[in-house]
Short mmCIF file of C-alpha atoms and ligand atoms in Angstrom, two decimals:
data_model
loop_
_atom_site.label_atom_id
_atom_site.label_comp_id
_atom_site.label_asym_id
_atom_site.label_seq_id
_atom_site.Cartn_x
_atom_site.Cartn_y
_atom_site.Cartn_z
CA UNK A 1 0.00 0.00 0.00
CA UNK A 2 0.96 3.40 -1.05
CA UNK A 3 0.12 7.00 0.54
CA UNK A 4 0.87 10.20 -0.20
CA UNK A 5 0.21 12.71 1.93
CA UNK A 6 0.17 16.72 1.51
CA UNK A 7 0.93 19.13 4.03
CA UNK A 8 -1.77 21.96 4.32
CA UNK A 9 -0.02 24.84 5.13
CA UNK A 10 -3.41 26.56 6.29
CA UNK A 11 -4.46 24.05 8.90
CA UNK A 12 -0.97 22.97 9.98
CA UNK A 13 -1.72 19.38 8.95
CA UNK A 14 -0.95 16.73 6.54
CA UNK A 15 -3.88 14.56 5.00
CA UNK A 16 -3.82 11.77 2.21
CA UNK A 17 -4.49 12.97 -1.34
CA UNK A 18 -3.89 9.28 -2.51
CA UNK A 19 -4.39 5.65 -1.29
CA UNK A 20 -2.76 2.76 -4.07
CA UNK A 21 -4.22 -0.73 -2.60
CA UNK A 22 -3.42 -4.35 -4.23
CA UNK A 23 -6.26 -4.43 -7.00
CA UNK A 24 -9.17 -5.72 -4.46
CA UNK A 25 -12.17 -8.33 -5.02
CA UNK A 26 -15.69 -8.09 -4.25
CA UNK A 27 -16.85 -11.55 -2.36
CA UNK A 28 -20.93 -10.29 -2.63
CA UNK A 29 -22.33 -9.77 -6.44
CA UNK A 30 -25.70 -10.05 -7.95
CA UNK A 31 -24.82 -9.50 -11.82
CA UNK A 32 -28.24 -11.14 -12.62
CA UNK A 33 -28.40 -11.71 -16.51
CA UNK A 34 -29.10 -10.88 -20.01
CA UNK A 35 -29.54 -7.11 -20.86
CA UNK A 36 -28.86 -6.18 -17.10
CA UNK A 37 -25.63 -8.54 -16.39
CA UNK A 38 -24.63 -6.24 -19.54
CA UNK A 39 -25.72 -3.03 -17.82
CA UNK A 40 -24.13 -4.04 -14.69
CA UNK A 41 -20.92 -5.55 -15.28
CA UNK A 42 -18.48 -2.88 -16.29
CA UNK A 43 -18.81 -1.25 -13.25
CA UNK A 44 -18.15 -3.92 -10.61
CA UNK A 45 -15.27 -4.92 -13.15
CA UNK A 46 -13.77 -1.41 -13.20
CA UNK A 47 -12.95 -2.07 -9.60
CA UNK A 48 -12.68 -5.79 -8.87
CA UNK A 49 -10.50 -8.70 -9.81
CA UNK A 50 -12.64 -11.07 -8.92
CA UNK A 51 -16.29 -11.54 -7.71
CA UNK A 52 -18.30 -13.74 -5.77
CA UNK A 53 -21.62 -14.38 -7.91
CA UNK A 54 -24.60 -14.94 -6.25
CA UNK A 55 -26.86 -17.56 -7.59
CA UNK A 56 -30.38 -16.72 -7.21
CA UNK A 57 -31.67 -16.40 -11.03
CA UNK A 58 -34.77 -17.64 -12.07
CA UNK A 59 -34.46 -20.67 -12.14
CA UNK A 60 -31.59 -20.38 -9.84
CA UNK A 61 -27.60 -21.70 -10.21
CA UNK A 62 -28.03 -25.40 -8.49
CA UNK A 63 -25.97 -27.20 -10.89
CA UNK A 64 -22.32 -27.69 -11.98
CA UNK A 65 -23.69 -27.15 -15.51
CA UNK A 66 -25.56 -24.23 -14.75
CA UNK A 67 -23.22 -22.93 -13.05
CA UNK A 68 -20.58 -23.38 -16.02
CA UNK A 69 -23.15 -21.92 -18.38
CA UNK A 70 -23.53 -18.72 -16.11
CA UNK A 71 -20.07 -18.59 -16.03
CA UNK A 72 -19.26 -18.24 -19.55
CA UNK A 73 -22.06 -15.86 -19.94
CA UNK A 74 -20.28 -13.63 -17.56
CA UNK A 75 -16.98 -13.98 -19.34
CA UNK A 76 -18.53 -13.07 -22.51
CA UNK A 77 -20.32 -9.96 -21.04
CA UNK A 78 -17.13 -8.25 -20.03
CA UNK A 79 -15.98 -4.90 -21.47
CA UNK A 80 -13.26 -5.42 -24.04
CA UNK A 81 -9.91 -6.19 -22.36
CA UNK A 82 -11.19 -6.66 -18.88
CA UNK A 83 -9.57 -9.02 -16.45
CA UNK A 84 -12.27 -9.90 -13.87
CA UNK A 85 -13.29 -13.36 -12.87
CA UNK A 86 -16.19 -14.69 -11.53
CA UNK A 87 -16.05 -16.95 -8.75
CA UNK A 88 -19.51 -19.06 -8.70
CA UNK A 89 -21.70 -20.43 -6.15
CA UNK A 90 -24.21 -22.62 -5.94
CA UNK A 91 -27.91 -22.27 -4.60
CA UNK A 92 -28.83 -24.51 -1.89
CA UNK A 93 -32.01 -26.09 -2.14
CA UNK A 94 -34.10 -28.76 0.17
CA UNK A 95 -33.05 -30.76 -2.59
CA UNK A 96 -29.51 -29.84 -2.58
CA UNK A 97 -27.12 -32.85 -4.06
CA UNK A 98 -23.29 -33.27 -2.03
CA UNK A 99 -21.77 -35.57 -4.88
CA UNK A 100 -22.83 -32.49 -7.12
CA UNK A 101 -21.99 -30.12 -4.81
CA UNK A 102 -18.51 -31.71 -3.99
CA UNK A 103 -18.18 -32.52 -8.07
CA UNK A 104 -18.11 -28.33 -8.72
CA UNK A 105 -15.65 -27.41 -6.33
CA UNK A 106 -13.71 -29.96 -6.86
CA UNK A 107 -13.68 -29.04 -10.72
CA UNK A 108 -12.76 -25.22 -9.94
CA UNK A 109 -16.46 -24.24 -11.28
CA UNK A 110 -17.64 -22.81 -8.01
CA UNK A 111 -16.11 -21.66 -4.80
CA UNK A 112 -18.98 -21.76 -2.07
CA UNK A 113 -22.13 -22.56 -1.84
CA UNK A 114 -25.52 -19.74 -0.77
CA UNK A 115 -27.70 -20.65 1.74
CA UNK A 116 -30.92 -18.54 1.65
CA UNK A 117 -33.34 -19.43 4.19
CA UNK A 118 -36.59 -19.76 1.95
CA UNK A 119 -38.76 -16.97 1.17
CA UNK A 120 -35.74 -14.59 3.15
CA UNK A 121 -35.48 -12.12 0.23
CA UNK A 122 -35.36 -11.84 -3.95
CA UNK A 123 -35.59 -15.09 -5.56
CA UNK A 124 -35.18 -16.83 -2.16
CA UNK A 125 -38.66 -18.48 -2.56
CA UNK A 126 -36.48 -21.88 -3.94
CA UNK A 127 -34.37 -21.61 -0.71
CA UNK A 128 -33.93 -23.90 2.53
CA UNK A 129 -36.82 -24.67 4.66
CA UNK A 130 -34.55 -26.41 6.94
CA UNK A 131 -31.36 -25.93 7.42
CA UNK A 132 -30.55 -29.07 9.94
CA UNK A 133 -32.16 -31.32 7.19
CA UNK A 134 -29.08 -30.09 5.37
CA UNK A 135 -26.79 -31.95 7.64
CA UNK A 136 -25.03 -34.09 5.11
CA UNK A 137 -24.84 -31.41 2.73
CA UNK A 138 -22.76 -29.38 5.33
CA UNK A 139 -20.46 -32.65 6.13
CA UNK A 140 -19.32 -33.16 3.04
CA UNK A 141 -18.69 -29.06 2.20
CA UNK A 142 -17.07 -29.92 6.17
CA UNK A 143 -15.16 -32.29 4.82
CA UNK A 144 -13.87 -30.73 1.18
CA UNK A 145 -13.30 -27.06 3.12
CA UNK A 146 -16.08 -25.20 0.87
CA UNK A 147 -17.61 -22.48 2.58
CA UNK A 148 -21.19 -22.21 2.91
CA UNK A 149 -22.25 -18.37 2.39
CA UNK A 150 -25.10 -17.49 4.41
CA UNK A 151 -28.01 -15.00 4.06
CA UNK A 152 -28.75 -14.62 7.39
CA UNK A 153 -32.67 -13.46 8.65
CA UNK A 154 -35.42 -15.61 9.81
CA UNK A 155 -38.36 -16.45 7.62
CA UNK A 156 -40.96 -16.22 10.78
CA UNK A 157 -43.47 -13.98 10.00
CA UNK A 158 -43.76 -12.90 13.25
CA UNK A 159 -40.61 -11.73 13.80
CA UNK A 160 -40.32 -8.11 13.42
CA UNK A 161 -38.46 -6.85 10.40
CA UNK A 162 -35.50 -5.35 11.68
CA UNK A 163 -35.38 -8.46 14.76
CA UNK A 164 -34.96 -10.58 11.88
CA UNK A 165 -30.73 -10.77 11.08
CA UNK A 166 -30.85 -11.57 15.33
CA UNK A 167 -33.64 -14.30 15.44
CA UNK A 168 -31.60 -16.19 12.37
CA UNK A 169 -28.36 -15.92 14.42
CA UNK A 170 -29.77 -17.56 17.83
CA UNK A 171 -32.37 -20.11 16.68
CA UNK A 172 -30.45 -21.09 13.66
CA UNK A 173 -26.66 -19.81 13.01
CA UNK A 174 -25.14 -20.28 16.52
CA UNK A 175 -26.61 -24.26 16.26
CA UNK A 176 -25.06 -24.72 12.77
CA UNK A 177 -21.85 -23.32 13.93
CA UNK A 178 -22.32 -26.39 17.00
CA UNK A 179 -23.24 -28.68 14.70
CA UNK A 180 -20.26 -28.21 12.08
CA UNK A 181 -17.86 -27.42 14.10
CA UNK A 182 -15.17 -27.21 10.63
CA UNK A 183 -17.90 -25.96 8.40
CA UNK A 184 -16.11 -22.35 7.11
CA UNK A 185 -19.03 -19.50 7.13
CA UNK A 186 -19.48 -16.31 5.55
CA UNK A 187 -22.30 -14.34 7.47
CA UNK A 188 -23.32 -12.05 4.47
CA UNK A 189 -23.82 -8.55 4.09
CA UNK A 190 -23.98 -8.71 8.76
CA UNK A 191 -26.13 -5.19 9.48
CA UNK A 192 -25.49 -5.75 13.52
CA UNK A 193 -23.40 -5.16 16.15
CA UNK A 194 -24.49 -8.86 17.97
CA UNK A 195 -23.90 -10.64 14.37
CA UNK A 196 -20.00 -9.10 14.02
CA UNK A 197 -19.11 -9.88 17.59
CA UNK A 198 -20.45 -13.64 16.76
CA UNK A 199 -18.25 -13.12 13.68
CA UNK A 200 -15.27 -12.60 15.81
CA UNK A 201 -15.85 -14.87 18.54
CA UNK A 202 -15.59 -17.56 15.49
CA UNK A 203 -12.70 -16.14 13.57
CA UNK A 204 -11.34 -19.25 13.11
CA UNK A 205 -13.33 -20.46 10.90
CA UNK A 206 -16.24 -17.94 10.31
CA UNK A 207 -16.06 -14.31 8.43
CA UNK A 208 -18.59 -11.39 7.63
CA UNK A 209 -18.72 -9.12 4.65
CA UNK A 210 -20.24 -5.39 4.70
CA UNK A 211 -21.64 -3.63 2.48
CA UNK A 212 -20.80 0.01 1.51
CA UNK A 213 -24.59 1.12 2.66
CA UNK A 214 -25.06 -0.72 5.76
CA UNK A 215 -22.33 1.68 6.83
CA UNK A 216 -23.04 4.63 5.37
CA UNK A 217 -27.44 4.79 6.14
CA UNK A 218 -29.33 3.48 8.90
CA UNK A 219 -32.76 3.00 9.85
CA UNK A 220 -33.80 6.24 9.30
CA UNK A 221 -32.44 6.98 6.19
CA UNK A 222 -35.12 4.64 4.29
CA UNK A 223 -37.75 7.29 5.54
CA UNK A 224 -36.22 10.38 5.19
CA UNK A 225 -38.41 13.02 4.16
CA UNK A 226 -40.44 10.36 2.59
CA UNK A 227 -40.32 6.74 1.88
CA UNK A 228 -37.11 5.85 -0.60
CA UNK A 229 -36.78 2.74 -2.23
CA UNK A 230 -33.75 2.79 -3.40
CA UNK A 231 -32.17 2.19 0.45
CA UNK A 232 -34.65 -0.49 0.84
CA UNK A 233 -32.64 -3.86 1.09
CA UNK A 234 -32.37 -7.22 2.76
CA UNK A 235 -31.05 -7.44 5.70
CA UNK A 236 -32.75 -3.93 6.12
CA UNK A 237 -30.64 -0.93 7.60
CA UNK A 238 -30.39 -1.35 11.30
CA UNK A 239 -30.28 1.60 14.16
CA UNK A 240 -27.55 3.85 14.03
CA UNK A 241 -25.59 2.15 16.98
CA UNK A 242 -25.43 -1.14 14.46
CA UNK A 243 -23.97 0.99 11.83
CA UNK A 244 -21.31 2.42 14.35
CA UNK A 245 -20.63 -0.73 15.29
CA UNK A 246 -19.90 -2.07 11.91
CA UNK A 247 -17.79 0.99 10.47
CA UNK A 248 -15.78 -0.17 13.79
CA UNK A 249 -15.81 -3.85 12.46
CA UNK A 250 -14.94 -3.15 9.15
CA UNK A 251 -11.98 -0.16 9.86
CA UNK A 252 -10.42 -2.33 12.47
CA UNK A 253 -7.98 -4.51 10.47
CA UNK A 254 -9.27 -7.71 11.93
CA UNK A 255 -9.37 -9.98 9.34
CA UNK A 256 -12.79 -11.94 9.28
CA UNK A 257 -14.12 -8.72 7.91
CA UNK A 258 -14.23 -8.19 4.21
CA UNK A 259 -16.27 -6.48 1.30
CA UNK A 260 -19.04 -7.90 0.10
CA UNK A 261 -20.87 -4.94 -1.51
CA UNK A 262 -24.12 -7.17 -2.09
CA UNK A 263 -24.58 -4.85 -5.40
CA UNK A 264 -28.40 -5.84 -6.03
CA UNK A 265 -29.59 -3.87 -9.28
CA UNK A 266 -33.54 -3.83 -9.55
CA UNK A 267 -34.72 -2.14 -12.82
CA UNK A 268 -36.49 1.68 -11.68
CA UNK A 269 -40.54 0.35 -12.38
CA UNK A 270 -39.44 -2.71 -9.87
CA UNK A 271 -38.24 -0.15 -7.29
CA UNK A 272 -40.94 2.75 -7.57
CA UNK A 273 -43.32 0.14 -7.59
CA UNK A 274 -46.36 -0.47 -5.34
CA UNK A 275 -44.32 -3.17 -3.64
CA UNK A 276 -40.96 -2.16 -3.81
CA UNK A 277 -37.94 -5.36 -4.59
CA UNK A 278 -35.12 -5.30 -2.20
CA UNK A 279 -31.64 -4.16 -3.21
CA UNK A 280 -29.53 -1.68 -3.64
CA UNK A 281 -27.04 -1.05 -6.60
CA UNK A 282 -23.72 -0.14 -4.50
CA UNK A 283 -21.60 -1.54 -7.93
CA UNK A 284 -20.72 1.54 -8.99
CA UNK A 285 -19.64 3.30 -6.13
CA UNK A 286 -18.21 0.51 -4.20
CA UNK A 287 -14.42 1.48 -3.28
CA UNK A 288 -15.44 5.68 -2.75
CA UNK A 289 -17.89 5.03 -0.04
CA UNK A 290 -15.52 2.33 1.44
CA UNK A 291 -12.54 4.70 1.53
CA UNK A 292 -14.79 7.71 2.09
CA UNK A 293 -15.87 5.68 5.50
CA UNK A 294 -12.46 4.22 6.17
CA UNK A 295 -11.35 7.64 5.74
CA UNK A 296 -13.40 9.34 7.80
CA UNK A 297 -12.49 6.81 10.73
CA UNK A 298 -9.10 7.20 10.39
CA UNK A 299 -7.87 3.78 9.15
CA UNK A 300 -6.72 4.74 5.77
CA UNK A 301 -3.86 2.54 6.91
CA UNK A 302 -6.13 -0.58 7.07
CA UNK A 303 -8.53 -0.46 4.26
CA UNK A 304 -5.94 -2.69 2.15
CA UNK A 305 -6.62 -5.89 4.67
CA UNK A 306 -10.62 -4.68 4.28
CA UNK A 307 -10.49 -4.35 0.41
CA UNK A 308 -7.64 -6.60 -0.80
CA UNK A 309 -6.52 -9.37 1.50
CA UNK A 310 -9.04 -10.73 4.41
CA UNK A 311 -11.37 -12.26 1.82
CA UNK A 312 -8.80 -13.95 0.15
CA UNK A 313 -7.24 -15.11 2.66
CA UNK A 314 -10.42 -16.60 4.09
CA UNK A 315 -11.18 -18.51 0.23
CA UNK A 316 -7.96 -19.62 0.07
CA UNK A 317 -6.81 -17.56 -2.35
CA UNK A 318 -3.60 -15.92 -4.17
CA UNK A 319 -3.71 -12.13 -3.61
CA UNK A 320 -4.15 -9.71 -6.48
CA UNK A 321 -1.12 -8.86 -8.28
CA UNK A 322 -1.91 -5.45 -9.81
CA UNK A 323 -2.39 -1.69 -7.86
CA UNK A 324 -5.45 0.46 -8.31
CA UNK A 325 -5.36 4.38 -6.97
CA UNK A 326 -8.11 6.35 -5.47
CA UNK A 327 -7.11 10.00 -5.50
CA UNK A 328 -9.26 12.31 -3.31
CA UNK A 329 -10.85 14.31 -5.59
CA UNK A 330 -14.37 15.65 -6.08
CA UNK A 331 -16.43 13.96 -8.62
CA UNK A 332 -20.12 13.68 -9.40
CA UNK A 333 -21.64 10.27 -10.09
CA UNK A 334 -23.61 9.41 -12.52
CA UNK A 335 -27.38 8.83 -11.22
CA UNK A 336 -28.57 5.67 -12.87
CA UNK A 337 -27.55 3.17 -15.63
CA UNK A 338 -29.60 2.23 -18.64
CA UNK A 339 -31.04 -1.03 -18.99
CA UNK A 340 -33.03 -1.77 -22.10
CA UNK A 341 -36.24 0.45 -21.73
CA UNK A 342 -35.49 1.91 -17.72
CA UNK A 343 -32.70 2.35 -15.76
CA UNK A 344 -31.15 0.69 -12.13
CA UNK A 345 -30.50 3.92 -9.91
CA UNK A 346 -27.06 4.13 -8.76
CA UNK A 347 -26.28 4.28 -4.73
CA UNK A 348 -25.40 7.35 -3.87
CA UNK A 349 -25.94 8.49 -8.04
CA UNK A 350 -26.35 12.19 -8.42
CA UNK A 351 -24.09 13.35 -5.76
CA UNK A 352 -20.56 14.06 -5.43
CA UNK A 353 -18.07 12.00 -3.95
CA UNK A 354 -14.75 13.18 -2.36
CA UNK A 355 -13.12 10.09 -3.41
CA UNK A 356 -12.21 9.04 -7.39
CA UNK A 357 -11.24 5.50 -8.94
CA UNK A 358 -7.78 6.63 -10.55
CA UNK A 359 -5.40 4.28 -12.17
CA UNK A 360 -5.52 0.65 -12.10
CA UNK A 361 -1.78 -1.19 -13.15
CA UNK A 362 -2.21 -4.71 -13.45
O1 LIG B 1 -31.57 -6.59 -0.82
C1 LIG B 1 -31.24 -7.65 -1.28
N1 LIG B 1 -31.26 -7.87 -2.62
N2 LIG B 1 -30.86 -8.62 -0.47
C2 LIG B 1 -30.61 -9.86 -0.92
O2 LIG B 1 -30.28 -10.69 -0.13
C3 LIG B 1 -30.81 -10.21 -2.33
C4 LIG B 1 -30.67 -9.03 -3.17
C5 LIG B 1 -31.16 -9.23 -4.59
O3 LIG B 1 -30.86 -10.26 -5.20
O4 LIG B 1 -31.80 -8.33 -5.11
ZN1 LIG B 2 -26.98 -10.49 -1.85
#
């Protein structure tokens, strides 16, 4: 990592003008497909190496040759000379197969597999009904080291919305983690200050990614000055302690925390829509609201680990080679992308940033 810093002779103080990181990875995508995995690639591959794909299409990834297909489809969608990869995953189902599970990651076609409980959020409605059922499934993924990526709310209708990231962690998570004791886990996209402290207090074998929102809106935000949409995701935003306690999490250095921007586009008509889908396009704007944050905490020093190491070093895998350079300087971002007769808003579109994407080197 490379800083340099200019002296201010006005305020008496020096402050970064530029961070240069090893070239990071995103371990939380939606790229979805067709027209809007067009749309939506170019910008997560402007400022990732690699990506963990989420699986929930209709129908969704469950098979090594699904998987393979998607794949390819991905490849073929980048922008001309770009060098990201997509790591898969695979959708677990009540119907979920080890042999096939164990055949993809043993063949290098996916890296993990998604657990949504059923009905949890978008396109979850194929998902677990119960996860102890599972048990073999998680031996064998035990047994091979795959990590299990989890989306982690309860299904209970009765539980109240924002209760529902803590329900999932006491009735189900903290039993799987008993169960399994080797089973590696991702918590996904955690939104609470209970879920990262379980996160650490399993650091051996158990990590958490944040996304740029969850630390950058709360609660409140989603109604401010009237009900917006486009901050409406799953796990909703939390209370504003939560989201202190995870720009703690994520600026500290320790290394079960990772990104995971959980960039979710949703076409405009699906957002502004009577009932409103869940997600939140952060693809674009990923690494400036990181650094803005980890800037604003004072841990410039640590948002390498954050952005370019802990996640890797949790899959198992080589670090980047290659630099990329965010230079603090004011630019407006663009407001929404188009996709085929609408658009996907952008997080945080419209406004300016104080942080810029500069050069990448590979
Ligand atoms: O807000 C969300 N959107 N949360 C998820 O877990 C899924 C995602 C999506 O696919 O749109
Ligand atoms: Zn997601």
């Amino acid at each position: 990592m490379n800083v340099t810093e200019l002296f201010d002779h006005v305020s008496g103080t020096s402050r970064v003008e530029r961070i240069t990181i090893r070239r990071p990875d995103d371990f939380h995508v939606h790229l979805r497909d067709g027209a809007m995995l067009e749309a939506v690639l170019p910008f997560t591959a402007a400022q990732f190496v690699r990506g963990v794909i989420m699986p929930n299409l209709v129908p969704p990834v469950t098979s090594v040759a699904m998987a393979r297909g998607y794949r390819e489809r991905i490849l073929k969608a980048r922008p001309d000379g770009s060098d990201f990869q997509p790591l898969m995953t695979c959708y677990l189902t009540d119907a979920a197969d080890r042999d096939e599970i164990e055949r993809g990651f043993r063949d290098g076609v996916w890296v993990a597999a998604k657990l949504y409980p059923a009905g949890a959020t978008t396109n979850a409605h194929f998902g677990v009904t119960d996860i102890p059922a599972l048990a073999p499934v998680f031996e064998r993924m035990e047994t091979i080291g795959m990590p299990v990526l989890i989306h982690g709310e309860s299904t209970d209708p009765d539980v109240d919305i924002f209760d529902r990231e803590a329900a999932f962690m006491e009735q189900s998570l903290l039993p799987l983690l008993k169960r399994h004791p080797g089973l590696k886990i991702v918590i996904e996209h955690v939104t609470t200050a209970e879920t990262a402290d379980i996160v650490r207090a399993h650091v051996s074998r158990a990590a958490g990614t944040i996304t740029p929102h969850h630390l950058v809106i709360n609660r409140s935000s989603i109604f401010q000055g009237g009900l917006r949409p486009h901050l409406y995701c799953l796990p909703v935003a939390k209370r504003e302690r939560h989201r202190l306690a995870l720009r703690k999490a994520a600026t500290s250095g320790e290394p079960c925390f990772f990104i995971g921007t959980d960039t979710a586009p949703h076409r405009r008509t699906a957002k502004e829509a009577e009932c409103c889908s869940a997600g939140i396009f952060g693809g674009a704007t990923a690494l400036q609201t990181y650094l803005q944050v980890f800037d604003e905490e004072c841990a410039l020093d640590r948002f390498e680990a954050f952005a370019s190491v802990n996640g890797a070093r949790f899959y198992g895998l080589e670090l980047n080679g290659g630099t990329i350079t965010l230079e603090r300087r004011e630019s407006p971002v663009l407001a929404a992308v188009a996709v085929e007769d609408t658009e996907v808003v952008v997080f945080q579109g419209g406004q300016t940033l104080p942080w810029s994407v500069g050069e990448v080197t590979r």
